[in-house]
Backbone as a ProteinNet text record, in pm:
[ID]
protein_1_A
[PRIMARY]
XXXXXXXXXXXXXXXXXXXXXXXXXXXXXXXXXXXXXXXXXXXXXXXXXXXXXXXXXXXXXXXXXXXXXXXXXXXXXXXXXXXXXXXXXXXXXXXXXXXXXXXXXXXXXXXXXXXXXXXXXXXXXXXXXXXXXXXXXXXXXXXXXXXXXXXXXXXXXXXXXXXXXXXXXXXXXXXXXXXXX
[TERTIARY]
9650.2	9699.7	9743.5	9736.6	9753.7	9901.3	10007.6	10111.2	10111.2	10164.3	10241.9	10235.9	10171	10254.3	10348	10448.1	10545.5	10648.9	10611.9	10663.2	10579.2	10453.6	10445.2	10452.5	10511.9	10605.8	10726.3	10841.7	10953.1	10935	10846.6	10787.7	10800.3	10702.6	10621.7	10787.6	10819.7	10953.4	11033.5	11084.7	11156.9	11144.2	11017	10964.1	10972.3	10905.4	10908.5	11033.3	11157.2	11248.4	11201.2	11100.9	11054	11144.6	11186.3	11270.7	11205.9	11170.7	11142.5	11196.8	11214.5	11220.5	11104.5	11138.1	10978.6	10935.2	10935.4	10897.3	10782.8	10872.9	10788.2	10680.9	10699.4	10634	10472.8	10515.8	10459	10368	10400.2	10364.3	10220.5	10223.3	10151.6	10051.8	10083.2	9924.6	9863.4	9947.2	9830.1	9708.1	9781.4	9682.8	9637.3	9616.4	9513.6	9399.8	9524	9361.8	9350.7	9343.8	9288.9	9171.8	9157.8	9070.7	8970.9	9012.4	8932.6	8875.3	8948.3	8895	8782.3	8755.9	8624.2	8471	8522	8385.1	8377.1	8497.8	8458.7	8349.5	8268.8	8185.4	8227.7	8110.3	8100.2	8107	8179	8151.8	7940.9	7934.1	7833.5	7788.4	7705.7	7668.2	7750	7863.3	7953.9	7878.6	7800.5	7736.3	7620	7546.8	7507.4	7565.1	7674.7	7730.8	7767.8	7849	7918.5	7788.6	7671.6	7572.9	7539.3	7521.4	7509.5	7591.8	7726.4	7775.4	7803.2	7802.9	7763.5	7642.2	7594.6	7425.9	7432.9	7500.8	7540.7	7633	7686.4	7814.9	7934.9	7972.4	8052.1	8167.7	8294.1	8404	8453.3	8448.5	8512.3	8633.9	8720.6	8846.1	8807.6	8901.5	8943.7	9107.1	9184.3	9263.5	9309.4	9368.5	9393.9	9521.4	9535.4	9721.9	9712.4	9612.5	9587.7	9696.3	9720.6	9726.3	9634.5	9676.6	9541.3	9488.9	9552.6	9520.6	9429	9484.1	9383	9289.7	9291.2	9185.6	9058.5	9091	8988.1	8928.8	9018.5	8997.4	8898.2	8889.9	8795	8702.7	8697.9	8576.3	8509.7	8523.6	8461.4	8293.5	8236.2	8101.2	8071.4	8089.5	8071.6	8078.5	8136.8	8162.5	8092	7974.5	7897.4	7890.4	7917.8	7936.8	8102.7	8193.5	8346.6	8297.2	8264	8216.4	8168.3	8127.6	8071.8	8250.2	8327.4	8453.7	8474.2	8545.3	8563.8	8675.1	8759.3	8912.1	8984.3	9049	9138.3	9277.7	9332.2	9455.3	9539.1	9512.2	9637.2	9722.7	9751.2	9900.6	10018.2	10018.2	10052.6	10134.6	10076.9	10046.9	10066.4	10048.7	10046.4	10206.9	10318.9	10423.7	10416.4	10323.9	10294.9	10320.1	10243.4	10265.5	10433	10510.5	10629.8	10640.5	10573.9	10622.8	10443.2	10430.9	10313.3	10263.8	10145.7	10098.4	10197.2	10239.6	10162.2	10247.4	10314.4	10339.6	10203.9	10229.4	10085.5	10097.7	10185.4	10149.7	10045.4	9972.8	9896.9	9739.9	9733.9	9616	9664.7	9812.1	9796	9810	9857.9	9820	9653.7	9613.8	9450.1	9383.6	9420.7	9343.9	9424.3	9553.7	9571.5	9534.8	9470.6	9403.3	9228.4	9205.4	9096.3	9125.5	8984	9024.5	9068.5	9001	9023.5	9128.3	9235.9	9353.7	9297.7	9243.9	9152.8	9317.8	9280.8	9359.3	9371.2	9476.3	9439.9	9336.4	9328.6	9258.3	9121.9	9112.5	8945.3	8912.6	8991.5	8946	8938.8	8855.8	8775.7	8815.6	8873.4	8907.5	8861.9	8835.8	8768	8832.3	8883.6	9034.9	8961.5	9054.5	8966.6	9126.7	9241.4	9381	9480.8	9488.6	9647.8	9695.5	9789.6	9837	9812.9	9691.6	9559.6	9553.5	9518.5	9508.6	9605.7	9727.6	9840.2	9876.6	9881.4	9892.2	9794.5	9670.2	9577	9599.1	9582.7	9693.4	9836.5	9914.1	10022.1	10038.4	9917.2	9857.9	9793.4	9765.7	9679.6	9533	9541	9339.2	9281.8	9151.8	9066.7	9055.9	9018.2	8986	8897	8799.3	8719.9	8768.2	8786.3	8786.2	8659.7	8732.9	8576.9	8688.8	8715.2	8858.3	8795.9	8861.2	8801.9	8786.8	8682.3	8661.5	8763.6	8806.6	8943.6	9081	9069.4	9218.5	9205.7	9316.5	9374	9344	9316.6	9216.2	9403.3	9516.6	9667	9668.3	9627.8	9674.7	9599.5	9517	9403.1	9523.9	9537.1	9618.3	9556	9452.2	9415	9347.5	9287.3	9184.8	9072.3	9010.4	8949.3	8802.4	8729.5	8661	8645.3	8603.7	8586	8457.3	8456.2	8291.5	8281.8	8178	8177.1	8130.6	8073.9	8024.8	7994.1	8032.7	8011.1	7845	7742.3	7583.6	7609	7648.4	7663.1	7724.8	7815.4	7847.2	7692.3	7725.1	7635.4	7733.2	7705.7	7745.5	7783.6	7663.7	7660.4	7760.2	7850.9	7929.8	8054	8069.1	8121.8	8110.6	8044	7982.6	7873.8	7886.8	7792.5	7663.2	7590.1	7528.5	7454.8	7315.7	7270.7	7197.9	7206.2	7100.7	6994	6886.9	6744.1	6706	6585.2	6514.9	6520.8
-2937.6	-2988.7	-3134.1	-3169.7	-3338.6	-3378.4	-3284.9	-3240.1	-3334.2	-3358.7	-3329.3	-3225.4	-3154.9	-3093.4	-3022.7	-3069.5	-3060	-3032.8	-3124.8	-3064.9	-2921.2	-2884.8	-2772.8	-2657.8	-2687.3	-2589	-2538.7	-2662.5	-2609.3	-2584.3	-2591.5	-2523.5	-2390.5	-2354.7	-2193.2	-2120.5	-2215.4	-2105.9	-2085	-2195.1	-2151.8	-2081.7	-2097.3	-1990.7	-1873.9	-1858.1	-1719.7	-1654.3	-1725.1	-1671.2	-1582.3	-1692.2	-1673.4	-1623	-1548.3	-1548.8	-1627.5	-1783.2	-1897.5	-2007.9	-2118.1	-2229.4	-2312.4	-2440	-2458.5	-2546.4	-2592.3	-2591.9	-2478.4	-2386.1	-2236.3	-2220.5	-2259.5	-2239.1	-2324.1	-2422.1	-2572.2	-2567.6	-2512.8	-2444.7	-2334	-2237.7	-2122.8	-2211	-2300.1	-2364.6	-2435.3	-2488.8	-2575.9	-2520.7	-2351	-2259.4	-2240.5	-2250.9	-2194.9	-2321	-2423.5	-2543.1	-2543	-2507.8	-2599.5	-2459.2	-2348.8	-2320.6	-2296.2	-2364.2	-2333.6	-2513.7	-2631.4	-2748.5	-2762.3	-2765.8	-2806.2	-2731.1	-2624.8	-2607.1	-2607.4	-2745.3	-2775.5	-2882.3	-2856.6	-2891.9	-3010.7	-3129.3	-3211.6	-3121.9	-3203	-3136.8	-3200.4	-3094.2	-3178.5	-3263	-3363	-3472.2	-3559.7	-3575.1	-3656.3	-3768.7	-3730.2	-3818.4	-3917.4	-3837.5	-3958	-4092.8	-3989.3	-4121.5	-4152.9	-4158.4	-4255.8	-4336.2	-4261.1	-4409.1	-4465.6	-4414.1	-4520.1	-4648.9	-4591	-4695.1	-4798.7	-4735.4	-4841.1	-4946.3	-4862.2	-4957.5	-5077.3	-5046.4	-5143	-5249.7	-5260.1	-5329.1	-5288.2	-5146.4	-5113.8	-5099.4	-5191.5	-5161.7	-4986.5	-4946.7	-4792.5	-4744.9	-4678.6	-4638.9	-4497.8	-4425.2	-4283.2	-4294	-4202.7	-4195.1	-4037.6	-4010.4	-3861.7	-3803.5	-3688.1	-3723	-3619.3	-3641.1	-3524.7	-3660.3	-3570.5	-3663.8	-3646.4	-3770.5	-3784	-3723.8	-3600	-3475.9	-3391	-3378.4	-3274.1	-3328.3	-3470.1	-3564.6	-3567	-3568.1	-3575.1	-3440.6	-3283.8	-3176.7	-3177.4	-3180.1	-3172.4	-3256.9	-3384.8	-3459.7	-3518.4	-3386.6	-3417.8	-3411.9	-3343.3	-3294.1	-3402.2	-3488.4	-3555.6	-3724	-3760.7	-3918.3	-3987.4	-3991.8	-4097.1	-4120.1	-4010.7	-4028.3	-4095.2	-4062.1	-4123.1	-4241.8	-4276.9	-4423.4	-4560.9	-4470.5	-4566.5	-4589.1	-4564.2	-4649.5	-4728.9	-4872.7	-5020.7	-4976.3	-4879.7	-4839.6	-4684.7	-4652.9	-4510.8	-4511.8	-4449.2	-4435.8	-4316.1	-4253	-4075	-4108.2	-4031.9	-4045.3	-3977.7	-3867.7	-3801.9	-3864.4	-3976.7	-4020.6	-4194.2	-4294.6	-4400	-4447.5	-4507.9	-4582.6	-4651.5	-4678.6	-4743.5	-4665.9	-4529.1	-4455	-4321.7	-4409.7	-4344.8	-4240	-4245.3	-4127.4	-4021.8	-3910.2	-3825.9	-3809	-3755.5	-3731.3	-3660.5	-3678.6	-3750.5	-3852.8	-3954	-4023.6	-4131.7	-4287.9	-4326.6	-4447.4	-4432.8	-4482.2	-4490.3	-4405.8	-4381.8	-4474	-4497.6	-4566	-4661.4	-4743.5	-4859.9	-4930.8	-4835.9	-4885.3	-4920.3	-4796.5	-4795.2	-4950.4	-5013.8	-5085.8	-5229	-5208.7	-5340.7	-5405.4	-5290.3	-5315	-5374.6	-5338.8	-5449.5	-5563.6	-5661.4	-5805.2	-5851.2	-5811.1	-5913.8	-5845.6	-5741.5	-5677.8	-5639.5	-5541.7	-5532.2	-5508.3	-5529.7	-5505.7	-5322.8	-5278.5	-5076.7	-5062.7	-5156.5	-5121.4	-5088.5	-5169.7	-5169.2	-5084.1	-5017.7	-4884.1	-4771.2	-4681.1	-4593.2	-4471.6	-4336.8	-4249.4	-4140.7	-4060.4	-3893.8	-3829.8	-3756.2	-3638.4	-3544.9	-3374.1	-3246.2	-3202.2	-3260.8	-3199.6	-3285.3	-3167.9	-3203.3	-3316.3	-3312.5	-3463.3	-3571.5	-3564.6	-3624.6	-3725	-3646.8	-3736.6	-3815.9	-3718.6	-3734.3	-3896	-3910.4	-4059.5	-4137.4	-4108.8	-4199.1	-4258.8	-4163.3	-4238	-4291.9	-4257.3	-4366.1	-4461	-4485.6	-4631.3	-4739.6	-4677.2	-4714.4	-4732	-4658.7	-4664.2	-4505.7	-4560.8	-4426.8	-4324.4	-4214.6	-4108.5	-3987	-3957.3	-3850.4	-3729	-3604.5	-3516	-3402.3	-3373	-3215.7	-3130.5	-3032.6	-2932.6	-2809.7	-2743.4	-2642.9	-2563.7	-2494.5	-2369.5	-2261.1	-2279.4	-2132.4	-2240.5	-2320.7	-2444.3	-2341.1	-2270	-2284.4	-2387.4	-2386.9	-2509.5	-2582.1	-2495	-2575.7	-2672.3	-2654.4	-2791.4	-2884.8	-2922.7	-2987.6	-3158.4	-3260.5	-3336.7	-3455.8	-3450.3	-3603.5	-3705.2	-3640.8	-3735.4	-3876.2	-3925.6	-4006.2	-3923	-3856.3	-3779.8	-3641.1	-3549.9	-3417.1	-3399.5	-3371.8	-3310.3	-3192.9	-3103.9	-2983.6	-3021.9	-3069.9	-3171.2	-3300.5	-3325.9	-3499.8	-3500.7	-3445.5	-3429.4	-3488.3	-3451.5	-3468.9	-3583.4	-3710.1	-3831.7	-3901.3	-3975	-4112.6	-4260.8	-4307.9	-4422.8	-4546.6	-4517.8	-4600.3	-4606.8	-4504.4	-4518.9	-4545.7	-4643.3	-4669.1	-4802	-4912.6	-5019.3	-4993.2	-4889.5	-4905.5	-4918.6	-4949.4	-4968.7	-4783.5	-4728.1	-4614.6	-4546.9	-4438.4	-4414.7	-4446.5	-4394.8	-4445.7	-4326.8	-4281.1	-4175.4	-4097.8
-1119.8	-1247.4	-1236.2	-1082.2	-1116.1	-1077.9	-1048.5	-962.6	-820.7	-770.8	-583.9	-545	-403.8	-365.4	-362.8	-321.5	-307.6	-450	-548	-708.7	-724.4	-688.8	-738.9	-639.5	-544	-439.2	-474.8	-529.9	-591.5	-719	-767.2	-922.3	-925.2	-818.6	-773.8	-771.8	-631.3	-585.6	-717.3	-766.2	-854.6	-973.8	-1066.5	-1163.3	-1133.6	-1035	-963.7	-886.5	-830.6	-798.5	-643.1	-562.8	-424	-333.8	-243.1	-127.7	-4	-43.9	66.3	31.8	96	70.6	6	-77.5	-87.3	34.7	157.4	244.3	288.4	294.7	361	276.3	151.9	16.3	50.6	63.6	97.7	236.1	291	469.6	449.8	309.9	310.3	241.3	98.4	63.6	113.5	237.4	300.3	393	439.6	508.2	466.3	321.7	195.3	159.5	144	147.9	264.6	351.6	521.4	551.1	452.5	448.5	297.6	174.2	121.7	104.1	62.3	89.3	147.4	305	322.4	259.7	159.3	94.7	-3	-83.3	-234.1	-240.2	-345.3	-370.3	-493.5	-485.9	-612.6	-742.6	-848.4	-985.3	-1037.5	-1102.5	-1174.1	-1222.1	-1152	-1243.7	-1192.2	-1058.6	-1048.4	-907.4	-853.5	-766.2	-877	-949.3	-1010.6	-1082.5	-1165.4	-1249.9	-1136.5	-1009.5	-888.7	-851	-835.8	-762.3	-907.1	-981.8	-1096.5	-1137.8	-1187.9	-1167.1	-1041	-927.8	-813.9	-824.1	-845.5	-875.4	-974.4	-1038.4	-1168.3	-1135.3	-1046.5	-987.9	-1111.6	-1111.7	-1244.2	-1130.5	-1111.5	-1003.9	-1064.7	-902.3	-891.3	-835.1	-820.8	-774.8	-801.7	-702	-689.8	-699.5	-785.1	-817.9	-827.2	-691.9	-684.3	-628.6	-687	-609.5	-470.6	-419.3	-303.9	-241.7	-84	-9.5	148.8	216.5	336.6	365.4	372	509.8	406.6	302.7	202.2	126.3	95.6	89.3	160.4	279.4	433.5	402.7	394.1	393.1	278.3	160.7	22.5	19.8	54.3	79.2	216	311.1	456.9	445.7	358.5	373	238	173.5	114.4	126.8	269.9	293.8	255.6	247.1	182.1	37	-52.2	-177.4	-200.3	-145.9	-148.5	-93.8	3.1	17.4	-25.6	-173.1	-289.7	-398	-375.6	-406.3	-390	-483.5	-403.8	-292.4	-368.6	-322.3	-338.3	-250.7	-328.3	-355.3	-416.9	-458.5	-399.7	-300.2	-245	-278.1	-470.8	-450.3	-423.9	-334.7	-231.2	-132.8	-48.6	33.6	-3	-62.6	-105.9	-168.9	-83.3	-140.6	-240.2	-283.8	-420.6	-538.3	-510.9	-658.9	-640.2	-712.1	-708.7	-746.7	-863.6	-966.4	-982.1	-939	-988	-1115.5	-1131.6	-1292.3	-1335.3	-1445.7	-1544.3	-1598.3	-1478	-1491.9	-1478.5	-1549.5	-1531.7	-1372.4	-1302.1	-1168.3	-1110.3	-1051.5	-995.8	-1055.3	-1181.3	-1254.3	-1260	-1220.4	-1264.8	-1131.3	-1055.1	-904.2	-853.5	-895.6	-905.3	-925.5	-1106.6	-1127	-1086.7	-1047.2	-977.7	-872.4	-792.4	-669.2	-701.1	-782.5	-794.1	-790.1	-755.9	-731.4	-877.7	-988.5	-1115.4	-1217	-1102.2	-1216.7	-1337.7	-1342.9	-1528.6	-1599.2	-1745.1	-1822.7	-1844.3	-1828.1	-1839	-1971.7	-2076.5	-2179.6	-2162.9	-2039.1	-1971.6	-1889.3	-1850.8	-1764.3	-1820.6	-1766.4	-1817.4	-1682.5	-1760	-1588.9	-1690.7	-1548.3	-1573.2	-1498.1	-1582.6	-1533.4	-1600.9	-1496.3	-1498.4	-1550.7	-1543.5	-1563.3	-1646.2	-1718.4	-1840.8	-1788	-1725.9	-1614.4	-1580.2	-1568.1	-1513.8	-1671.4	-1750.9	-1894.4	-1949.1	-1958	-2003.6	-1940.3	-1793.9	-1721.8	-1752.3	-1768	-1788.4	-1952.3	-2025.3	-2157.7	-2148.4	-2095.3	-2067.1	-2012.9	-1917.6	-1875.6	-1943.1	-2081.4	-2161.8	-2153.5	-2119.9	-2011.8	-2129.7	-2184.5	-2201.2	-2089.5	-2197.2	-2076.1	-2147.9	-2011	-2084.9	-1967.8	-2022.1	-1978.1	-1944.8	-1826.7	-1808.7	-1732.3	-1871.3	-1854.8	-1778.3	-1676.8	-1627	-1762.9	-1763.4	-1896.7	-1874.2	-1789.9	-1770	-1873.9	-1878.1	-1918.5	-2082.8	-2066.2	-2234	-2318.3	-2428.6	-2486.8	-2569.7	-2560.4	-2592.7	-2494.6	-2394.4	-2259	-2253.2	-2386.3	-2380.2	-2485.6	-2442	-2547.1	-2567.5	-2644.6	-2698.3	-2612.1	-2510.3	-2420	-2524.8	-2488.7	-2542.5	-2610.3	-2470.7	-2503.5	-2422.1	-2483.2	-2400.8	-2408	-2283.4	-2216.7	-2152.8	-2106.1	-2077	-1968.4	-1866.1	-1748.7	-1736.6	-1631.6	-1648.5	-1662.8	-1633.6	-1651.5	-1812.9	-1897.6	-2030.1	-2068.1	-1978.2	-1990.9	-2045.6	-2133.9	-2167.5	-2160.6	-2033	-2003.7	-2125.5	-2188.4	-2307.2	-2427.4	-2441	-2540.2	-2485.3	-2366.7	-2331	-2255.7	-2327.9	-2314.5	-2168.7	-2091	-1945.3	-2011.9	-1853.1	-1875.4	-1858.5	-1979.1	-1960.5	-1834.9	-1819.3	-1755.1	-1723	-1625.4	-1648.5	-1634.6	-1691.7	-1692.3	-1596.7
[MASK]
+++++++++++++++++++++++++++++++++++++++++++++++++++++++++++++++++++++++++++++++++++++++++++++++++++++++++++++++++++++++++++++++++++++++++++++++++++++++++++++++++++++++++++++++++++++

């Protein structure tokens, strides 16, 4: 959902009224990603638009609140596609981004790290989570969504645009440049 960690450790414990700490809490999901991570897969359609817009010289950022270790873990079988980033953002992991989604830190850290500081009006992010949007609009940056189909369609708040896969992005209504056949 675009969370820390660690916020959604003392989330868990406390909703639920756990008999752990959220440490201990914090300790059990990482045994859980350290085995389900290395066999997530790309979303659809998300390596093309990435070499596309590479190809285009369209500047790219990753903006994710994993941090290092589960970063490395989810995109090990994929390095060469993460590779086509100018830059990343772990904001997990990154002293820069103070505050988590859906605060908008994390995107404005993102686009300050480009060389030419875009204005947030000029950036363009693709979030899969409530949070995820929610910051990317408080950054003032568009945003298109691709909501898991399980997302309650209430947690859905005013993205720029909604899509059912990124396969279904058209670059073009969004000044890019289009596809090619």
């Amino acid at each position: 959902m675009g969370f820390k960690t660690m916020v959604v450790a003392q989330a868990v414990v406390d909703m639920l009224s756990l008999p752990m700490t959220t440490e201990e809490f914090e300790n059990e999901i990482v045994k859980i990603y350290q085995e389900l991570f290395p066999t997530a897969n790309l979303m659809p359609g998300a390596e093309r638009l990435l070499r596309h817009l590479k190809g285009n010289n369209i500047p790219i950022a990753l903006a994710t609140s994993s941090n290092k270790e589960n970063f490395k873990l989810k995109t090990q079988r994929w390095t060469e596609v993460f590779n086509l980033f100018h830059h990343k953002v772990l904001g997990s992991s990154d002293p820069d981004v103070v505050n988590g989604k859906p605060a908008p830190d994390i995107f404005l850290v993102a686009a300050k790290r480009f060389p030419d500081n875009p204005d947030p009006s000029k950036c363009l992010v693709f979030e899969d989570a409530p949070n995820g949007v929610k910051a990317a609009l408080s950054a003032g940056m568009q945003v298109v969504m691709v909501p898991d189909p399980m997302l309650p369609k209430s947690y859905i708040e005013n993205p720029t645009l909604i899509i059912n896969s990124l396969e279904e992005f058209k670059p073009e209504m969004f000044g890019l440049p289009p596809f090619k056949a």
